[in-house]
Amino acid sequence: MEDLNLSKTFLESQKRSEKLAREIDLSPDKFRVLTGDRPTGSLHLGHYFGSLKNRVSLQEKGVDLFIVIADYQVLTDHDEFDKIAQNTRELVLDYLSVGINPENGRTFIFPHSHVPELNQLLIPFLTLVSNAELERNPTVKEEIQASDLSAVNAGMFVYPVHQCADILAVRGNVVPVGKDQLPHIEMTRTIARRFNKKFSPKAPFFEEPCALLSQTVSLMGLDGVQKMSKSRNNAIMLKATRDEIAQKVKKATTDCERFITYEPERRPQVANLLRLISVMDGRPAEQIASQIGEAGAKALKEMLVETACDFLRPIQEKRKMYEQEPGYVRSVLQKGIERAREEASKTLERTLRVMNMELL
Ligand code: TRP
């Protein structure tokens, strides 16, 4: 298969992304960020450093921030659906606890199942892509391999188009993503372009959104070899207690050399624990290593537990506060849904007009 890192599309996306980052700094009011997650469980440090931190910093720059909770997408790769409502609530609590702020008048969180006008856009969008294109999507292929589905459903092939509806319904023009989501953003750009060409050839109707590639390296889990993820049991959850953190860290693999050094190539597991401390306390990994030195792996692990507890304390305090405020999460979602519907119904109405479907 084509190496995504070196492909022409990737290099072009990367260039566009760098230019975009500079433009956002200059005039944040021109940009509307649309991003999202599937409600499959609570979030961990990998999510924090991979996307949440970046969302908060975009929010602080003054862009509009729409966060879609992609609940319909859960059905594409999971048979179970019993925890969707609870996971949606957990997701909102995680967002709020890290500083996503729906009180600023520019930040909105909504589950797409509650925005019918958004979902309706899926139908015309589906006519702008071929089955072959849907089947070629490398991220979808990987997800099919990894899914716990008893049988692959059509929703699995179609969800990237649904994601396009998430973005275009609220006219998002910036989508902060990791590399795995790039094929979906490319598809969204293709659909926007084809829509414009077919239905509105004189003036572009949809703006082609740009991917904003995340700058952070993806964090390895405590095993040091796989990406941090809840299902691999190698993650530090944002809401983990000290005991839970200590237990996970205790099981982390190191090596048999006593003296702690930062050598990512030769000692990947030790290096990963050092990097985890480093992203949380802001010191270079080399400095942390030389401070620990001959105190060895036990001291390294103790430091990691301590650093994680210190780092997560303010986040968890905030979370408790929101957890205890009755009806707050629900009201955040209701406001988000209201705003998303306002945008999506405008988009749908205009879309029907250019497709010659208005009533005469
Ligand atoms: N597919 C994304 C994921 O699995 C979630 C998502 C849904 C999304 N709609 C989106 C991300 C729109 C960015 C933009 O993580």
mmCIF file of C-alpha atoms in Angstrom, residues 4 7 40 69 80 98 106 110 134 151 165 177 230 234 259 262 269 287 316 356:
data_model
loop_
_atom_site.group_PDB
_atom_site.id
_atom_site.type_symbol
_atom_site.label_atom_id
_atom_site.label_comp_id
_atom_site.label_asym_id
_atom_site.label_seq_id
_atom_site.Cartn_x
_atom_site.Cartn_y
_atom_site.Cartn_z
ATOM 1 C CA LEU A 4 0.784 7.865 3.553
ATOM 2 C CA SER A 7 2.375 10.525 -0.653
ATOM 3 C CA THR A 40 -16.862 5.106 23.281
ATOM 4 C CA ILE A 69 -20.031 13.808 19.431
ATOM 5 C CA GLU A 80 -22.975 -2.687 21.651
ATOM 6 C CA VAL A 98 -9.596 20.271 30.435
ATOM 7 C CA ARG A 106 -18.104 30.512 20.547
ATOM 8 C CA PHE A 110 -23.452 18.503 20.137
ATOM 9 C CA LEU A 134 -15.509 4.365 -0.230
ATOM 10 C CA ALA A 151 -20.366 -8.402 10.267
ATOM 11 C CA ALA A 165 -21.898 16.277 6.622
ATOM 12 C CA VAL A 177 -6.866 15.871 13.065
ATOM 13 C CA LYS A 230 -7.915 2.336 26.722
ATOM 14 C CA ASN A 234 -1.803 0.954 28.616
ATOM 15 C CA PHE A 259 21.135 3.833 35.563
ATOM 16 C CA TYR A 262 17.277 8.977 27.759
ATOM 17 C CA GLN A 269 10.471 1.811 27.036
ATOM 18 C CA GLN A 287 17.152 16.503 32.232
ATOM 19 C CA GLN A 316 -10.091 16.319 38.224
ATOM 20 C CA ASN A 356 -33.578 22.606 -7.440
#
